PDB file of C-alpha atoms in Angstrom:
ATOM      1  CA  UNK A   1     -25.562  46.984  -4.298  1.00 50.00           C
ATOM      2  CA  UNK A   2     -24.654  50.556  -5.304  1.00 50.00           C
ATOM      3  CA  UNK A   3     -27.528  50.499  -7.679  1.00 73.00           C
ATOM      4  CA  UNK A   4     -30.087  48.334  -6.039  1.00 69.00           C
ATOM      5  CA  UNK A   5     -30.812  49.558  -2.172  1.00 77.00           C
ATOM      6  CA  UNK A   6     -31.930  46.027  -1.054  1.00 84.00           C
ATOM      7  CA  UNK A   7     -30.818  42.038  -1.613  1.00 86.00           C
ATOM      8  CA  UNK A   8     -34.259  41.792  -2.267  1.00 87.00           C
ATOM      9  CA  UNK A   9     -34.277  44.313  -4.711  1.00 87.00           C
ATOM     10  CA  UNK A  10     -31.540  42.302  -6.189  1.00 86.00           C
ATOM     11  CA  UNK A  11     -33.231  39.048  -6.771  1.00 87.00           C
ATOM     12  CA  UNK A  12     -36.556  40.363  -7.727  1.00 86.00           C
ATOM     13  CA  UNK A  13     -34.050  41.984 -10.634  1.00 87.00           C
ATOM     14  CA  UNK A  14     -32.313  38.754 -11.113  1.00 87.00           C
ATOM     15  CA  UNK A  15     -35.834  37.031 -11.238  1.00 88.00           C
ATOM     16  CA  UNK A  16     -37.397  39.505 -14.141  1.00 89.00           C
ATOM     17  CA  UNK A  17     -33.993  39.103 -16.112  1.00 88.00           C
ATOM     18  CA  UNK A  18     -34.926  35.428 -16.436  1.00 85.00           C
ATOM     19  CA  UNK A  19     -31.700  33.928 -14.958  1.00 86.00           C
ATOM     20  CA  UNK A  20     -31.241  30.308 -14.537  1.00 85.00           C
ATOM     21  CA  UNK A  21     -30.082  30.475 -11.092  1.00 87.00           C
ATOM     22  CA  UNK A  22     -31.610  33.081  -8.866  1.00 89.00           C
ATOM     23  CA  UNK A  23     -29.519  32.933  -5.566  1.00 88.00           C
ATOM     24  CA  UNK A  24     -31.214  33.121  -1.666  1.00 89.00           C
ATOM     25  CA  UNK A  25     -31.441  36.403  -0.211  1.00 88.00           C
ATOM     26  CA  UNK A  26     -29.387  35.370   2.277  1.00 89.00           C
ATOM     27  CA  UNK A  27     -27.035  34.133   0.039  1.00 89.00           C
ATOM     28  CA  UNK A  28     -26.991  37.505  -1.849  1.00 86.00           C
ATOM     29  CA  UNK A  29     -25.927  38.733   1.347  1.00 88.00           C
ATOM     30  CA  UNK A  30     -22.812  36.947   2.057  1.00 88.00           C
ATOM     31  CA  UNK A  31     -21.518  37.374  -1.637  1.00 85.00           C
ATOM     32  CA  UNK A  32     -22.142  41.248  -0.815  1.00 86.00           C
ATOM     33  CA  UNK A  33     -20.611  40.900   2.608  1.00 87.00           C
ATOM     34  CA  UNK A  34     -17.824  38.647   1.145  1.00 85.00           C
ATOM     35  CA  UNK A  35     -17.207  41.671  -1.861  1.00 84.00           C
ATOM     36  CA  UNK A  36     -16.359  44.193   0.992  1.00 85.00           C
ATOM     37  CA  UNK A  37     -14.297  42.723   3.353  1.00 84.00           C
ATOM     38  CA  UNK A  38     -11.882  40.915   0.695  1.00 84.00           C
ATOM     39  CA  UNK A  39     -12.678  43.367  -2.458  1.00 83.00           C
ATOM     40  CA  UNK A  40     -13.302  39.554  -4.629  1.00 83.00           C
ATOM     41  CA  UNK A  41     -16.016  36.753  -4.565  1.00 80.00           C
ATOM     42  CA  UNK A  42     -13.960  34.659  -5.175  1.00 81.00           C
ATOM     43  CA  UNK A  43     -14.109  31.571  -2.817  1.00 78.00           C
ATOM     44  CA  UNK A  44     -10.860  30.306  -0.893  1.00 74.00           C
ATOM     45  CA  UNK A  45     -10.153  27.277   0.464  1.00 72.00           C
ATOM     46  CA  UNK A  46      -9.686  26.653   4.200  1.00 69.00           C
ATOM     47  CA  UNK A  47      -7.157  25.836   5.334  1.00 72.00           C
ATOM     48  CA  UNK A  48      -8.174  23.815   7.611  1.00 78.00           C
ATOM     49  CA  UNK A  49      -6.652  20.951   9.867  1.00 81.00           C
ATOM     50  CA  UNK A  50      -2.947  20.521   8.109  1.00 77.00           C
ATOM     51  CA  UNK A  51      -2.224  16.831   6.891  1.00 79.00           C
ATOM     52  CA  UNK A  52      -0.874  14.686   9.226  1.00 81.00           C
ATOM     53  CA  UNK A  53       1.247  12.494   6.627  1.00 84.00           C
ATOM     54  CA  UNK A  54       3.800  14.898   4.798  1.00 88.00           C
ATOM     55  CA  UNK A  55       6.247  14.499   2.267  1.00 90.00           C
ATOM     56  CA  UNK A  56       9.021  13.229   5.143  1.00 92.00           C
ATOM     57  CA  UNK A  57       6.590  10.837   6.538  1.00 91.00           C
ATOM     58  CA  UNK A  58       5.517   9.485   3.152  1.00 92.00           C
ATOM     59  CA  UNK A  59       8.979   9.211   1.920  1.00 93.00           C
ATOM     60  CA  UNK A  60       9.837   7.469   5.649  1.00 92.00           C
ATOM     61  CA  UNK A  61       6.572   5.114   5.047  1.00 91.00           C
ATOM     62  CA  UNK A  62       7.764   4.431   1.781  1.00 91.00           C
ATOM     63  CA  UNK A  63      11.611   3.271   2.691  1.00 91.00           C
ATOM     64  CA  UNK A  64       9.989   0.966   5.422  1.00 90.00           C
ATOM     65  CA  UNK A  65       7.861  -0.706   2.508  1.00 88.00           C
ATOM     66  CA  UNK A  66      10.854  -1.184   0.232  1.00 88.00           C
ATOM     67  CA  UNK A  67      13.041  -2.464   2.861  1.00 88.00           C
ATOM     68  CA  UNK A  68      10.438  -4.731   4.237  1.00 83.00           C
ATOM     69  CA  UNK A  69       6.756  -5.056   2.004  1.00 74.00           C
ATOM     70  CA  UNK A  70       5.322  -7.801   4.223  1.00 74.00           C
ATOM     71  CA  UNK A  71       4.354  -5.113   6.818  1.00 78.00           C
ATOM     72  CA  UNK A  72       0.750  -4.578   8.545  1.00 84.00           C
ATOM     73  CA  UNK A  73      -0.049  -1.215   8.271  1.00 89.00           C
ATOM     74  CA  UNK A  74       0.170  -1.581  12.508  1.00 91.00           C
ATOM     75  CA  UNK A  75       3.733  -2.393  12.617  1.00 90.00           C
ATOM     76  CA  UNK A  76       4.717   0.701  10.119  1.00 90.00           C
ATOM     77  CA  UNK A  77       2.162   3.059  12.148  1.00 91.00           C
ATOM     78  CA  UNK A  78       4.454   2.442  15.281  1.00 92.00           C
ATOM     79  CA  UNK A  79       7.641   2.814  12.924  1.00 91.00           C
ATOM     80  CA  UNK A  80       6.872   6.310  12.142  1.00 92.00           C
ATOM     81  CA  UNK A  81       5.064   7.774  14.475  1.00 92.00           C
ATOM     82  CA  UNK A  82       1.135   8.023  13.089  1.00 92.00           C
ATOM     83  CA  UNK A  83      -1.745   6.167  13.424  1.00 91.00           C
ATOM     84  CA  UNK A  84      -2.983   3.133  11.818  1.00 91.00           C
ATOM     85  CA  UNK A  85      -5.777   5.221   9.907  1.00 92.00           C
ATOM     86  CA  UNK A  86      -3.139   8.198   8.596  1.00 92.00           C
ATOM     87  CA  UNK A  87      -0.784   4.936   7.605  1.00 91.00           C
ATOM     88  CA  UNK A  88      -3.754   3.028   5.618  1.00 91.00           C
ATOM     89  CA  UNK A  89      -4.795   5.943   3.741  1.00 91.00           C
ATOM     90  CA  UNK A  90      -1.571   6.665   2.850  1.00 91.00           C
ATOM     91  CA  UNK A  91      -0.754   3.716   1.725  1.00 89.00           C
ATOM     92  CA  UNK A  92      -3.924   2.758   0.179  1.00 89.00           C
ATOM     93  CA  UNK A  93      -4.216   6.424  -1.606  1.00 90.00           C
ATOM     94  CA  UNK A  94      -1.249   8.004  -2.623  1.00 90.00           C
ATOM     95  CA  UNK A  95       1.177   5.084  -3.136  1.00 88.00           C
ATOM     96  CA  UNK A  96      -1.645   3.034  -4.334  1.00 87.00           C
ATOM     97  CA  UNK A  97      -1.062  -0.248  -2.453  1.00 85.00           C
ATOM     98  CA  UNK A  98      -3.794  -2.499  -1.751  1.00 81.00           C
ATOM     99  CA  UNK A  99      -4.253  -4.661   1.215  1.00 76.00           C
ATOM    100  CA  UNK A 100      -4.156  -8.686   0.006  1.00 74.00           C
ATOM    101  CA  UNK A 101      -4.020 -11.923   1.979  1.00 73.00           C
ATOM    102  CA  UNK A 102      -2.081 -14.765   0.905  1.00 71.00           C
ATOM    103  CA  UNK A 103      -2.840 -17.966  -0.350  1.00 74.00           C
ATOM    104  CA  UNK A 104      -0.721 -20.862  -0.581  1.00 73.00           C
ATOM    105  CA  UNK A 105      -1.601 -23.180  -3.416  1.00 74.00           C
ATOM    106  CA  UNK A 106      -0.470 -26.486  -4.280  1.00 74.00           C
ATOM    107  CA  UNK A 107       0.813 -26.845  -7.703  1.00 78.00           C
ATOM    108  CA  UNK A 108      -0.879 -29.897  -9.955  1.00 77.00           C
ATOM    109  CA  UNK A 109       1.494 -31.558 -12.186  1.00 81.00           C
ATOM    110  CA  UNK A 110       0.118 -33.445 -15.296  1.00 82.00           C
ATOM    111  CA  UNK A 111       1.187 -36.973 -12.794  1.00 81.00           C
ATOM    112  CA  UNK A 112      -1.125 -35.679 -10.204  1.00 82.00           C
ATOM    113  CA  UNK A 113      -4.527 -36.493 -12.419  1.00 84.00           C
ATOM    114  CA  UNK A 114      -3.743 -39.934 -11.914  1.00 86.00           C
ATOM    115  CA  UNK A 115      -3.575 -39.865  -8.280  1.00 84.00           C
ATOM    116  CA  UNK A 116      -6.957 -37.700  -8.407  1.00 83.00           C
ATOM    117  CA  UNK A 117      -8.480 -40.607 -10.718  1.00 86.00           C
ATOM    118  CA  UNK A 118      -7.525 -43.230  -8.329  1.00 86.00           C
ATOM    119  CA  UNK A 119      -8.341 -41.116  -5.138  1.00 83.00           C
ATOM    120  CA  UNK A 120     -12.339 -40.909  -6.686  1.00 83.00           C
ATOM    121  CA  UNK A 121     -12.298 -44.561  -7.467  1.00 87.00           C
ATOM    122  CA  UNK A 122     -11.347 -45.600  -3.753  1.00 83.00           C
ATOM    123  CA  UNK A 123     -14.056 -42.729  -2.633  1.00 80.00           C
ATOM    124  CA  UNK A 124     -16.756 -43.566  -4.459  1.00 82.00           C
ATOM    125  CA  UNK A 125     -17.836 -46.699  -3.410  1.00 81.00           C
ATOM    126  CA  UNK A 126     -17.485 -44.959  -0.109  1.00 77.00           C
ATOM    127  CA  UNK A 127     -19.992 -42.815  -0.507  1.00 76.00           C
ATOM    128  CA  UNK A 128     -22.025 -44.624  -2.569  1.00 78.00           C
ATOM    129  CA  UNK A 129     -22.747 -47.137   0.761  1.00 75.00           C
ATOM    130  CA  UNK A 130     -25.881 -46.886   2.458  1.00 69.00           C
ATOM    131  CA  UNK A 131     -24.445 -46.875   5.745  1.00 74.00           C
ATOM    132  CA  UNK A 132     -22.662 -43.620   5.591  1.00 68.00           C
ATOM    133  CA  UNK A 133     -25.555 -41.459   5.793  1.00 67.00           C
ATOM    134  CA  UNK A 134     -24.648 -38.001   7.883  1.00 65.00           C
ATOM    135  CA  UNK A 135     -21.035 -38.647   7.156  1.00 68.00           C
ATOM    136  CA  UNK A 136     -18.122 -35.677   6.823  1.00 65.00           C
ATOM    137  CA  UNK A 137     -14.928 -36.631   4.808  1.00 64.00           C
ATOM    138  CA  UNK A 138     -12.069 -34.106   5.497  1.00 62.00           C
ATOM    139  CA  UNK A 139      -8.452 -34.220   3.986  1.00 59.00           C
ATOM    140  CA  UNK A 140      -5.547 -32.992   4.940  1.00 53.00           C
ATOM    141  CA  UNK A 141      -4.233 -31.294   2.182  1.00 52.00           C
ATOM    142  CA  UNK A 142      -1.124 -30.557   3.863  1.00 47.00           C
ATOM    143  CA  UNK A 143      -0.594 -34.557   4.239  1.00 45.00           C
ATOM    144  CA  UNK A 144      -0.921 -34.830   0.518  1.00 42.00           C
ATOM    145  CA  UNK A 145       1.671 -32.412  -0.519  1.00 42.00           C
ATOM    146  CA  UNK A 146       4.089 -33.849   1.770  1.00 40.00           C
ATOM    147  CA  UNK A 147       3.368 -37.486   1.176  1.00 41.00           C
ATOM    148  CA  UNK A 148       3.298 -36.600  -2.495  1.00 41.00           C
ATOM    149  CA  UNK A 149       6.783 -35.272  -2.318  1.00 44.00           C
ATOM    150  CA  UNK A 150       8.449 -38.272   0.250  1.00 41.00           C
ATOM    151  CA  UNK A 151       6.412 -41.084  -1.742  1.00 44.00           C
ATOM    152  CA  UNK A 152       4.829 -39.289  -5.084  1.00 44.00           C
ATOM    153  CA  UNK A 153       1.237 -41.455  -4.012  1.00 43.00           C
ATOM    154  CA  UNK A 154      -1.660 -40.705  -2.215  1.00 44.00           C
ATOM    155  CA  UNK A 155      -3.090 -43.059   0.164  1.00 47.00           C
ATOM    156  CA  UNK A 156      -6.503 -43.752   1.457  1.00 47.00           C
ATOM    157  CA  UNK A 157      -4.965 -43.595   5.068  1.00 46.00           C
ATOM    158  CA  UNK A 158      -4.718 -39.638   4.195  1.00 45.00           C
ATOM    159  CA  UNK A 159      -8.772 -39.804   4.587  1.00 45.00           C
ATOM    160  CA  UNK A 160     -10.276 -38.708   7.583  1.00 46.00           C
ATOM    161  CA  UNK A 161     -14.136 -40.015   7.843  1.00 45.00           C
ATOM    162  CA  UNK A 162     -15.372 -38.639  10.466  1.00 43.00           C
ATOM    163  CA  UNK A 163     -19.983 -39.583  11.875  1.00 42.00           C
TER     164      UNK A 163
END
């Protein structure tokens, strides 16, 4: 601002050169006041509030998981100390695991298509009856597998018909 007396003076400059970008006034003012209290305009980062999860606690989060990876992210939060949100992102952002829930399935062997075949034929003149209007049928899939492993059949006692 040596050679222009005013931030105004400065932008109306700025503005007959044709720049691009033709900063506030007030903007003009804190580069200025920026230039003579740290001799750069160069912008530096805050500091800020420091990271609650550091390298120990990461490593510490990350022994837990290899020792045990069922975990919620509860039960590790109490293991070392931080809270559940610190824990997630941790986990979820710098060791890159991703929350899942599991499924149990059933596997279907080529002997099963069969039982399936003769499960739709015993169901279908079921619902094919006039009288079973309004009617819910529920199975217990959990019935099937085990009867399918003690007797390898399915039987129409597994059906539940419930009004």
């Amino acid at each position: 601002m040596a050679k222009f007396q005013s931030r105004i003076t400065v932008r109306r400059h700025l503005q007959r050169e044709n720049f691009a970008y033709v900063p506030l006034v007030l903007t003009i003012k804190r580069i200025y006041s920026k230039f003579l209290e740290t001799c750069s305009v160069k912008h530096h980062d805050n500091p800020g509030r420091p990271a609650a999860a550091t390298t120990e606690k990461i490593n510490e989060i990350t022994e837990i998981l290899a020792t045990t990876p069922i975990n919620s992210v509860r039960l590790v939060s109490q293991q070392v100390n931080l809270s559940k949100s610190v824990v997630h992102r941790t986990m979820r952002n710098i060791l890159k695991y991703k929350p899942y829930k599991m499924h149990s399935t059933q596997q279907l062997y080529d002997e099963d298509q069969d039982l399936r075949v003769e499960m739709c034929e015993i169901l279908t003149p079921v619902l094919e009856h006039n009288d079973n209007d309004g009617l819910i049928f529920f199975s217990d899939e959990a019935s099937f597998h085990k009867q399918f492993e003690l007797e390898s059949l399915v039987k129409p006692s597994h059906i539940i018909v419930k009004p």
